Amino acid sequence: MLLPFFWMVTTSFKSSSEVMQMPPQWIPSTWLWSNYAKAWSVAPFARYFFNSFFMAITTTIGEVITTIMAAYAFAKMKFFGKNALFAVLLATLMIPGQMLLIPNYVTINRLGWFDRYEALIIPWLASVFGIFLLRQFFRSIPDELLDAARIDGCSRLRFLWRIVVPLSKPAIMTVALLKFLGSWNSFQWVLLMTNREAMRTVPVGLMSFRSEVGTAYELLMAAAVLAIIPVLILFFFTQKQFIQGVARTGIK
Amino acid sequence: MLRKGILLGLIGLMLIGFGVFAQEPVTIEFWHSMSSGHQPYLVELVDKFMEEYPYITVNLTYQGGYGDTEDKVEASVVAGNPPTMVQLYENVITPLVEVLYPIGPQMTAEEKADILDGLVENNTFDGVLVSVPWNKSIMVLFYRSDLIDTPPTTWEEFATMAADLTVDIDGDGLIDRYGTGLRPYNPELFLNYLIQNGGTILNEDWSAVTIGDQAGVEAMQYAESLVPYSYISSGYLSDAVGSDLVAMFVDTSAGYYYNNKAAVDNGFELSVARVPAGPVNNKSAIQGTNLVVFDMGQTQAQKDAAVLLARFLIRPENTVAWSLRGGYLPVVKSAYEEQAWLDYLVENPEYIVMSEAMVDGFAQILHPNYGLMRGTIGGAFEEVILGASTAVDAMANLVLDLTDLLDD
């Protein structure tokens, strides 16, 4: 599992001649730190990193809030057509993303959001998968807790934020981490919905090292190492909750 | 009185002059697929254009690979806001012709006559030059000259040499280096074989599928016969040559920089030759994109500015500059007589071969469904190369699939 990661890191320090050497040259003969400077200068990566962070953080916060509320409604509230509505939501997971690209492009244009942060953020503030995952988790919280809280005069909203959310921290962290990763790695959506370099993100920048006829692997790997550092840091800080969340919701 | 009259007349003439020559500023969007390798050269050319036409601002926008750009163009056309100018393959241009602003009618007769004949053909729709060729390349044979003294010139020689060069160097029972390399999804390589064997995809009036004729079946069987001696990978063949896995392969000339670098970096020598001739000819597929101007909400000034840019980019000195630095081949005849190009050929003789192949190359057919047909042809070729189907079965199915597309 670690081999591709190891290859990525060591390749980022290799010369172009060592990249494809057979048998593989696992350790570079000379450690070329200059690959990082070169990769950084190929595209405005500082701006791309800012955009990636901004997009990933805002969509993560937004999605966590909307999914918590929706999942609570589906898990703990009674209303007409709840199950049918939930089934419709789940059915949307089966629509291939590619099919929605053109309609979404048209919609974003008509809303006047094209090439703006709105296009990168607002459509991603809710997630059916997140709702499903949290609903399953919320259902495992005993109804008696809600009854007791209501007897004590606690409103639904307060019960949700003061009792359900703290109890569901691992599942919420899982949703948040998956969302952050998804946003951080988002390529096609960003490419489609933006034109200006100032609006683009790190994965689009990584494409700069590829062409139809060849790839500058050593530079691509240097940029890729830089791109995964924030994700790695996030994972190190949240891995306990992430693993708990995945284990307790049965998601693999 | 007379002096006053002369003065007023002069002022009037000056005002008329300003009216004629002063241009309103205009901004155009140019979507392209040139990543970091080629983008700086494109930026240089466009900067030069904006110096010459200071009233025009060109917003160059990188839209990812060709496929990404095509997806975005498709979406933008549906949304009704395509850019002013894009680089596209012919098969993508064909269904868009109605929303394009033809460039040819805005060009001089000399400019049009200067475009390489084969490239005029694949940019002409219903007799009108709609788009102009831009980053063009041709399929050629790359061979390891440290392993091969004389490159093969015929199919038979190629097949024999591929077999001879497939070797188990260390004697462990596994092949260490293959005679050739094949990318499984490669419709253009199959079309090389088809055309070299005298075949065609459709008949002349596009009323029937002819790819399944004897020439087509033989072409696919020839590809099938190469499989045992081929390193098969969907990756770049430059990676394979750099890893000492292949001795020769057919690839686009645009890949010369990467192929050569991979070989030289690893201590090998790589040379270029024309593709081996089939029973009928040694034509090979012209690849690369063309420039189009959209007529879908763009102002007349934007369309005029984009046409000016297209004409600028294919001027002899500019197509040469683009080719020298980008690894492509000039798209106009007079460029091949430019001193800069002639000097380049002296230093890089392999480009002589590429130039000859380019003049002789064949282009895509402009059937409105060609994009889908190309995908189907690529799929059939892939099945054969991966051993999922025999050449005969794949061709039989291909004919059925193409007939359906023809009838659509």
XYZ file of C-alpha atoms in Angstrom:
660
model
C 0.000 0.000 0.000
C 2.844 2.349 0.755
C 4.811 1.527 -2.397
C 2.988 3.951 -4.757
C 3.325 6.642 -2.123
C 7.020 5.900 -1.744
C 7.448 5.974 -5.540
C 5.668 9.319 -5.726
C 7.902 10.906 -3.087
C 11.200 9.551 -4.398
C 10.274 10.283 -8.028
C 9.659 13.894 -7.076
C 13.401 14.145 -6.372
C 14.647 12.238 -9.416
C 16.052 13.483 -12.685
C 13.876 12.822 -15.730
C 16.297 10.100 -16.850
C 15.841 8.156 -13.614
C 12.056 8.223 -13.645
C 11.553 5.430 -16.155
C 14.752 3.528 -15.539
C 14.432 -0.271 -15.538
C 14.963 -1.881 -13.137
C 13.432 0.997 -11.164
C 15.784 3.374 -9.423
C 14.017 3.519 -6.061
C 16.350 6.051 -4.487
C 17.452 9.033 -6.604
C 21.195 9.178 -7.283
C 20.997 12.916 -6.605
C 18.162 14.463 -4.636
C 16.856 17.217 -6.882
C 15.057 19.639 -4.591
C 14.922 21.981 -7.573
C 12.068 19.861 -8.993
C 9.824 21.437 -6.368
C 10.812 24.965 -7.344
C 10.319 24.135 -11.025
C 6.939 22.527 -10.420
C 5.805 25.456 -8.303
C 6.710 27.924 -11.059
C 4.817 26.131 -13.827
C 1.434 27.431 -12.706
C 0.158 29.912 -10.083
C 0.068 27.235 -7.389
C -0.178 29.712 -4.501
C -3.519 30.873 -5.861
C -4.559 27.301 -6.645
C -3.817 26.239 -3.065
C -5.809 29.151 -1.675
C -8.755 28.247 -3.886
C -8.526 24.569 -2.996
C -8.477 25.360 0.721
C -11.296 27.873 0.437
C -13.456 25.529 -1.603
C -12.706 22.459 0.527
C -13.256 24.187 3.865
C -16.452 26.039 2.932
C -18.044 23.036 1.244
C -17.076 20.818 4.173
C -18.573 23.147 6.770
C -21.673 23.715 4.634
C -22.203 20.064 3.932
C -21.748 19.028 7.533
C -24.435 21.513 8.623
C -26.952 20.573 5.919
C -26.407 16.838 6.193
C -26.728 16.851 9.985
C -30.085 18.576 9.748
C -31.385 16.463 6.884
C -30.140 13.222 8.420
C -31.773 14.102 11.724
C -35.071 14.739 9.983
C -34.911 11.367 8.239
C -33.749 9.521 11.356
C -35.833 11.017 14.132
C -38.763 12.978 12.764
C -42.071 11.784 11.400
C -43.522 13.490 8.346
C -45.594 12.542 5.337
C -43.671 10.767 2.570
C -40.474 10.495 4.582
C -39.500 7.079 3.286
C -40.461 7.883 -0.296
C -38.447 11.089 -0.187
C -35.486 9.234 1.245
C -35.770 6.619 -1.509
C -35.799 9.370 -4.143
C -32.707 10.900 -2.563
C -30.939 7.547 -2.590
C -31.958 6.997 -6.208
C -30.073 10.138 -7.204
C -26.870 8.361 -6.168
C -27.351 6.056 -9.118
C -27.237 8.822 -11.731
C -23.739 8.935 -13.259
C -22.073 12.277 -12.628
C -21.058 12.562 -16.292
C -24.705 12.672 -17.291
C -25.286 15.735 -15.185
C -22.304 17.755 -16.355
C -23.962 19.551 -19.249
C -27.268 20.289 -17.446
C -25.281 21.549 -14.475
C -23.132 23.715 -16.733
C -26.237 25.268 -18.243
C -27.795 25.810 -14.802
C -24.671 27.428 -13.389
C -24.498 29.740 -16.396
C -28.137 30.753 -16.082
C -27.637 31.513 -12.415
C -24.732 33.791 -13.347
C -22.337 31.800 -11.187
C -19.964 30.720 -13.953
C -16.300 31.420 -13.144
C -17.188 32.451 -9.595
C -16.795 30.865 -6.182
C -20.547 30.307 -6.048
C -20.188 27.685 -8.793
C -17.435 25.909 -6.885
C -19.148 25.942 -3.525
C -22.948 26.189 -3.507
C -23.783 23.038 -5.516
C -21.635 21.034 -3.101
C -23.196 22.190 0.147
C -25.342 19.083 0.413
C -24.613 15.415 -0.118
C -27.000 12.495 -0.347
C -24.268 10.093 0.667
C -23.547 12.196 3.759
C -27.241 12.275 4.659
C -27.459 8.517 4.278
C -24.361 7.914 6.377
C -25.448 10.210 9.215
C -29.037 8.963 9.147
C -27.808 5.446 9.785
C -25.717 6.701 12.680
C -28.461 8.895 14.160
C -30.870 5.977 14.112
C -28.605 4.137 16.535
C -29.145 6.888 19.137
C -31.992 5.743 21.436
C -35.279 7.647 21.124
C -35.449 7.629 24.914
C -32.762 10.280 24.949
C -34.963 12.553 22.868
C -37.993 11.817 25.084
C -36.021 12.629 28.222
C -34.677 15.819 26.697
C -38.130 16.962 25.638
C -39.535 16.307 29.119
C -36.789 18.608 30.368
C -37.973 21.270 27.919
C -35.252 20.825 25.303
C -36.184 21.891 21.769
C -35.465 19.633 18.785
C -32.761 21.964 17.527
C -31.054 22.077 20.900
C -31.317 18.301 21.230
C -29.710 17.954 17.814
C -26.766 20.248 18.470
C -26.198 19.486 22.170
C -26.834 15.745 22.262
C -26.953 14.112 18.816
C -23.981 15.911 17.298
C -21.542 15.255 20.190
C -22.616 11.604 20.259
C -22.095 11.323 16.499
C -18.706 12.962 16.306
C -16.963 10.015 14.602
C -19.597 9.778 11.856
C -19.615 13.534 11.344
C -15.826 13.562 11.128
C -16.044 10.837 8.492
C -18.500 12.878 6.442
C -16.313 15.951 6.846
C -13.121 14.165 5.889
C -14.659 12.488 2.853
C -16.057 15.836 1.761
C -12.760 17.606 2.259
C -10.992 14.944 0.210
C -13.625 15.095 -2.525
C -13.421 18.870 -2.762
C -9.655 18.920 -2.570
C -9.400 16.436 -5.446
C -12.192 17.919 -7.548
C -10.940 18.338 -11.096
C -13.576 18.105 -13.780
C -16.129 20.330 -12.049
C -13.587 23.094 -11.479
C -12.259 22.866 -15.016
C -15.749 23.001 -16.446
C -17.094 25.803 -14.291
C -14.144 28.186 -14.408
C -12.103 29.954 -17.036
C -9.850 32.299 -15.116
C -6.652 30.958 -13.591
C -7.522 32.914 -10.467
C -10.498 30.600 -9.918
C -8.782 27.265 -10.444
C -7.573 24.701 -7.942
C -4.598 22.406 -7.343
C -5.833 19.357 -9.342
C -6.240 21.563 -12.421
C -2.689 22.777 -11.855
C -1.459 19.170 -11.817
C -2.776 18.729 -15.353
C -0.177 21.253 -16.513
C 2.471 18.555 -16.382
C 0.623 16.221 -18.716
C 0.026 16.474 -22.432
C -1.350 14.236 -25.149
C 2.127 13.005 -25.962
C 3.979 12.767 -22.680
C 4.287 13.642 -19.016
C 6.966 15.354 -16.936
C 6.662 12.768 -14.143
C 9.279 14.189 -11.803
C 7.563 17.597 -11.776
C 4.102 16.068 -11.602
C 5.134 14.004 -8.588
C 6.701 17.043 -6.899
C 3.443 18.951 -7.328
C 1.460 15.893 -6.218
C 3.505 15.639 -3.011
C 2.747 19.291 -2.270
C -0.917 18.693 -3.040
C -1.338 15.807 -0.629
C 0.429 17.408 2.340
C -2.696 19.248 3.583
C -4.771 16.092 3.223
C -2.204 14.047 5.111
C -2.068 16.579 7.939
C -5.843 16.538 8.162
C -5.913 12.754 8.209
C -3.288 12.531 10.964
C -5.362 14.803 13.166
C -8.677 13.088 12.502
C -7.764 9.468 11.841
C -9.128 8.207 15.164
C -12.590 9.655 14.555
C -12.482 8.708 10.893
C -11.760 5.052 11.605
C -14.378 4.967 14.385
C -16.951 6.564 12.116
C -16.324 4.145 9.286
C -16.388 1.160 11.652
C -19.608 2.191 13.412
C -21.589 3.084 10.298
C -20.522 -0.068 8.513
C -19.240 1.922 5.519
C -16.206 0.495 3.770
C -10.745 82.148 -46.808
C -8.839 79.676 -48.916
C -6.477 78.922 -45.998
C -9.448 78.357 -43.704
C -10.953 76.011 -46.251
C -7.718 74.028 -46.576
C -7.404 73.841 -42.789
C -10.979 72.663 -42.366
C -10.442 70.165 -45.147
C -7.342 68.794 -43.438
C -9.163 68.524 -40.106
C -11.987 66.745 -41.876
C -9.581 64.300 -43.495
C -7.936 63.627 -40.128
C -11.312 62.906 -38.534
C -12.228 60.563 -41.373
C -8.816 58.925 -40.937
C -9.432 58.352 -37.240
C -12.853 56.996 -38.032
C -11.381 54.474 -40.421
C -8.280 53.413 -38.529
C -9.100 53.842 -34.869
C -10.444 50.510 -33.635
C -12.665 49.877 -30.687
C -10.986 47.602 -28.136
C -12.167 44.028 -28.427
C -11.568 41.020 -26.194
C -11.737 37.418 -27.321
C -11.590 34.104 -25.473
C -9.290 31.443 -26.906
C -9.713 28.001 -25.296
C -6.778 25.684 -25.817
C -5.367 22.363 -24.577
C -1.706 23.250 -24.475
C -0.282 22.301 -21.077
C 2.924 23.622 -19.545
C 5.141 22.070 -22.231
C 3.657 24.061 -25.114
C 1.793 26.851 -23.380
C 4.728 29.288 -23.083
C 5.254 29.214 -26.853
C 1.581 29.826 -27.481
C 1.638 32.734 -25.052
C 4.643 34.206 -26.907
C 2.855 34.008 -30.238
C -0.328 35.509 -28.858
C 1.647 38.315 -27.198
C 3.228 39.044 -30.557
C -0.243 39.125 -32.100
C -1.478 41.580 -29.492
C 1.520 43.825 -30.167
C 0.585 43.885 -33.830
C -3.100 44.443 -33.091
C -3.062 46.481 -29.879
C -6.836 46.933 -29.868
C -7.350 43.168 -29.491
C -7.019 41.411 -26.140
C -6.810 37.625 -26.253
C -7.730 35.752 -23.087
C -5.947 32.435 -23.423
C -7.646 29.799 -21.330
C -6.241 26.336 -20.739
C -9.108 23.857 -20.629
C -7.277 20.612 -19.848
C -6.638 17.860 -22.389
C -8.378 17.597 -25.748
C -11.179 15.509 -24.243
C -11.758 18.003 -21.423
C -11.840 20.882 -23.900
C -14.299 19.028 -26.107
C -16.596 18.341 -23.140
C -16.540 21.979 -22.181
C -17.151 23.183 -25.725
C -20.112 20.832 -25.973
C -21.533 22.159 -22.714
C -20.922 25.779 -23.684
C -22.699 25.316 -27.006
C -25.715 23.853 -25.216
C -25.600 26.794 -22.792
C -25.314 29.174 -25.751
C -22.065 30.815 -24.686
C -19.109 29.192 -26.420
C -15.804 31.086 -26.547
C -14.733 33.053 -29.588
C -12.048 30.595 -30.602
C -11.075 27.001 -29.777
C -8.692 24.325 -31.005
C -10.599 21.179 -31.985
C -10.235 17.922 -33.869
C -12.157 17.596 -37.116
C -14.513 14.989 -35.664
C -15.584 17.522 -33.058
C -15.899 20.324 -35.598
C -18.177 18.359 -37.910
C -21.329 18.475 -35.747
C -20.628 22.110 -34.830
C -20.314 23.527 -38.353
C -23.659 25.333 -38.187
C -22.602 27.421 -35.208
C -19.156 28.286 -36.549
C -18.002 31.414 -38.335
C -16.126 30.214 -41.436
C -12.562 31.475 -41.463
C -11.799 30.711 -45.126
C -14.024 33.401 -46.673
C -12.156 36.016 -44.610
C -8.764 34.891 -45.922
C -6.994 35.932 -49.117
C -6.772 33.488 -52.002
C -2.989 33.315 -51.484
C -3.382 32.416 -47.833
C -5.838 29.646 -48.614
C -3.732 28.285 -51.469
C -0.736 28.167 -49.134
C -2.325 25.664 -46.694
C -1.113 22.093 -47.251
C -3.579 20.362 -49.572
C -4.379 17.517 -47.208
C -5.146 19.996 -44.471
C -7.435 22.112 -46.641
C -9.441 18.990 -47.323
C -10.081 18.178 -43.677
C -11.086 21.719 -42.779
C -13.492 22.187 -45.672
C -17.176 21.572 -45.095
C -19.610 21.801 -48.012
C -16.946 23.526 -50.059
C -16.192 26.195 -47.447
C -12.958 26.380 -45.468
C -14.545 26.586 -42.029
C -11.507 26.042 -39.803
C -7.751 26.271 -40.270
C -5.134 23.674 -39.321
C -2.945 24.512 -36.383
C -0.970 22.043 -34.259
C -0.486 19.250 -36.745
C 1.610 16.140 -36.514
C 1.947 12.905 -38.433
C 2.439 9.276 -37.495
C 5.986 8.078 -38.086
C 8.139 5.110 -37.127
C 10.405 5.608 -34.117
C 13.204 3.048 -33.926
C 16.161 2.388 -31.665
C 19.098 3.034 -34.006
C 21.440 1.353 -31.522
C 19.509 -1.877 -32.216
C 18.349 -1.364 -35.804
C 20.709 -0.372 -38.638
C 18.134 -0.002 -41.377
C 14.525 0.619 -40.437
C 11.855 -1.577 -42.014
C 10.174 -0.138 -45.089
C 7.391 -2.662 -45.633
C 4.835 -4.460 -43.486
C 6.678 -7.743 -43.988
C 10.022 -6.288 -42.973
C 8.426 -4.680 -39.936
C 6.788 -7.922 -38.805
C 9.981 -9.936 -39.308
C 12.087 -7.373 -37.501
C 9.566 -7.135 -34.646
C 9.781 -10.896 -34.190
C 13.592 -10.895 -34.317
C 13.863 -8.064 -31.826
C 11.550 -9.667 -29.273
C 14.096 -11.124 -26.886
C 14.588 -12.750 -23.523
C 17.860 -11.079 -22.658
C 18.518 -12.664 -19.258
C 17.264 -16.137 -20.166
C 14.594 -16.324 -17.459
C 11.903 -17.347 -19.919
C 10.289 -13.931 -19.940
C 10.502 -11.390 -22.724
C 12.637 -8.436 -21.691
C 12.347 -6.320 -24.792
C 9.636 -6.423 -27.431
C 10.120 -5.747 -31.114
C 7.380 -3.164 -31.097
C 4.804 -1.506 -28.883
C 1.063 -1.021 -29.285
C -1.436 1.130 -27.455
C -4.638 -0.942 -27.503
C -6.983 1.971 -28.183
C -5.422 3.530 -31.236
C -7.911 4.037 -34.093
C -5.393 6.044 -36.119
C -2.902 3.171 -36.151
C -5.555 0.847 -37.553
C -6.505 3.490 -40.114
C -2.848 3.591 -41.176
C -3.008 -0.124 -41.906
C -6.372 0.235 -43.626
C -5.312 3.043 -45.949
C -1.914 1.436 -46.604
C -3.776 -1.662 -47.746
C -6.042 0.321 -50.062
C -9.090 0.210 -47.802
C -11.565 2.894 -46.788
C -14.032 3.318 -43.942
C -16.943 4.281 -46.175
C -17.494 4.395 -49.902
C -17.114 7.682 -51.764
C -20.629 8.997 -51.240
C -20.771 7.723 -47.653
C -23.694 5.459 -48.471
C -22.075 2.179 -47.416
C -19.528 0.835 -44.966
C -16.494 -0.559 -46.768
C -14.145 -1.082 -43.842
C -15.054 -4.780 -43.697
C -13.836 -5.450 -47.239
C -10.841 -7.676 -47.768
C -8.442 -4.742 -47.362
C -9.890 -3.959 -43.930
C -9.861 -7.538 -42.700
C -6.261 -7.978 -43.870
C -5.295 -4.744 -42.147
C -6.754 -5.966 -38.857
C -5.150 -9.383 -39.317
C -1.804 -7.689 -39.810
C -2.248 -5.833 -36.515
C -3.257 -9.114 -34.865
C -0.108 -10.798 -36.186
C 2.039 -8.215 -34.391
C 0.545 -8.861 -30.958
C 3.008 -11.609 -29.857
C 5.909 -9.254 -30.547
C 4.334 -6.166 -29.016
C 4.658 -4.502 -25.655
C 1.024 -3.628 -25.035
C 0.276 -0.715 -22.790
C -2.198 2.108 -22.675
C 0.581 4.347 -21.330
C 2.870 6.510 -23.401
C 5.287 4.549 -25.543
C 7.962 7.052 -24.561
C 7.835 5.437 -21.122
C 8.345 2.012 -22.713
C 11.265 3.103 -24.863
C 12.892 4.801 -21.884
C 12.551 1.556 -19.951
C 14.192 -0.483 -22.747
C 10.944 -2.369 -23.357
C 10.494 -1.704 -27.077
C 12.779 -1.508 -30.092
C 10.489 0.381 -32.509
C 6.964 1.715 -32.627
C 4.646 3.926 -34.634
C 3.654 7.129 -32.872
C 2.779 10.731 -33.570
C 5.625 13.057 -34.496
C 4.363 15.397 -31.775
C 5.699 12.835 -29.312
C 9.226 13.211 -30.701
C 10.439 15.378 -27.838
C 9.238 12.936 -25.143
C 10.236 9.796 -27.057
C 13.692 11.100 -27.858
C 14.263 12.428 -24.354
C 13.218 9.112 -22.807
C 15.634 7.243 -25.080
C 18.578 9.617 -24.763
C 18.169 9.982 -20.986
C 18.561 6.234 -20.705
C 21.510 5.946 -23.056
C 19.678 4.748 -26.186
C 19.580 6.215 -29.670
C 16.249 6.918 -31.287
C 15.692 7.699 -34.954
C 12.692 8.428 -37.116
C 11.577 6.910 -40.418
C 8.444 6.847 -42.547
C 5.946 4.234 -41.449
C 6.497 0.915 -43.272
C 4.524 0.678 -46.487
C 1.581 -1.630 -46.837
C 0.709 -3.338 -50.122
C -0.623 -0.069 -51.573
C 1.169 2.909 -49.984
C 2.914 4.216 -46.882
C 0.523 7.010 -46.009
C -0.002 7.776 -42.355
C -2.606 9.621 -40.341
C -2.364 13.368 -39.856
C -3.135 14.223 -36.267
C -3.631 17.386 -34.278
C -6.240 20.067 -34.080
C -7.609 23.032 -35.988
C -8.763 26.503 -35.054
C -12.431 27.397 -35.161
C -14.294 30.644 -34.545
C -17.761 30.505 -33.035
C -20.759 32.432 -34.332
C -23.052 32.042 -31.378
C -23.515 35.367 -29.642
C -20.081 36.738 -30.513
C -19.969 40.300 -31.843
C -18.745 40.932 -35.373
C -15.671 42.630 -33.910
C -14.878 39.509 -31.865
C -15.296 37.212 -34.836
C -13.104 39.483 -36.979
C -10.457 39.582 -34.240
C -10.484 35.789 -33.921
C -10.138 35.368 -37.678
C -7.173 37.744 -37.594
C -5.606 35.615 -34.855
C -6.164 32.395 -36.811
C -4.588 33.937 -39.913
C -1.710 35.229 -37.800
C -1.011 31.847 -36.241
C -0.688 30.105 -39.607
C 1.542 32.729 -41.186
C 4.703 30.958 -42.443
C 7.014 32.505 -39.852
C 4.582 31.750 -37.018
C 3.736 28.176 -37.965
C 7.493 27.591 -38.238
C 8.133 29.153 -34.822
C 5.338 27.031 -33.335
C 6.699 23.890 -34.975
C 10.302 24.505 -33.983
C 9.420 24.929 -30.359
C 6.302 22.839 -30.041
C 7.359 19.743 -31.981
C 4.633 20.076 -34.592
C 4.883 20.457 -38.353
C 4.204 23.622 -40.365
C 0.743 23.778 -41.879
C 1.430 26.024 -44.870
C 3.540 25.245 -47.920
C 5.640 28.413 -47.876
C 6.738 27.629 -44.307
C 8.754 24.702 -45.638
C 10.879 27.227 -47.569
C 11.435 29.541 -44.608
C 15.123 29.838 -43.777
C 14.455 29.120 -40.113
C 12.799 25.818 -41.027
C 15.531 24.875 -43.517
C 18.180 25.589 -40.892
C 16.234 23.486 -38.410
C 16.124 20.565 -40.830
C 19.900 20.673 -41.168
C 20.247 20.349 -37.407
C 17.337 17.928 -37.002
C 17.253 15.699 -40.097
C 14.561 13.500 -38.602
C 12.129 16.339 -39.289
C 12.779 15.892 -43.028
C 11.137 12.489 -42.751
C 8.262 13.922 -40.759
C 7.749 16.746 -43.274
C 7.652 14.294 -46.184
C 5.162 12.127 -44.335
C 3.029 15.166 -43.558
C 2.746 16.213 -47.194
C 1.710 12.631 -47.993
C -0.557 12.115 -44.985
C -4.255 11.350 -44.933
C -6.860 13.177 -42.906
C -10.014 12.178 -41.084
C -13.213 11.848 -43.073
C -15.711 14.584 -42.286
C -18.827 12.473 -41.842
C -21.043 14.018 -39.131
C -20.869 10.782 -37.117
C -17.141 10.329 -37.524
C -16.480 11.007 -33.858
C -18.595 7.995 -32.917
C -17.229 5.939 -35.795
C -13.674 6.634 -34.682
C -14.527 5.447 -31.173
C -16.043 2.256 -32.580
C -13.013 1.597 -34.784
C -10.744 2.173 -31.783
C -12.846 -0.259 -29.748
C -12.574 -2.996 -32.387
C -8.820 -2.513 -32.654
C -8.517 -2.647 -28.879
C -10.426 -5.953 -28.732
C -8.038 -7.510 -31.227
C -4.896 -6.183 -29.580
C -6.059 -7.383 -26.157
C -7.024 -10.781 -27.557
C -10.706 -10.369 -26.732
C -11.692 -10.982 -30.330
C -10.199 -12.307 -33.544
C -9.564 -9.892 -36.390
C -12.307 -11.476 -38.498
C -14.935 -11.333 -35.734
C -13.979 -7.812 -34.719
C -14.279 -6.592 -38.295
C -17.665 -8.284 -38.745
C -18.988 -6.575 -35.625
C -17.356 -3.300 -36.612
C -19.185 -3.290 -39.936
C -22.519 -3.796 -38.142
C -21.780 -1.023 -35.645
C -20.637 1.412 -38.320
C -23.674 0.631 -40.454
C -25.876 1.569 -37.497
C -23.989 4.834 -37.127
C -24.267 5.494 -40.842
C -28.011 5.004 -40.686
C -28.441 7.328 -37.685
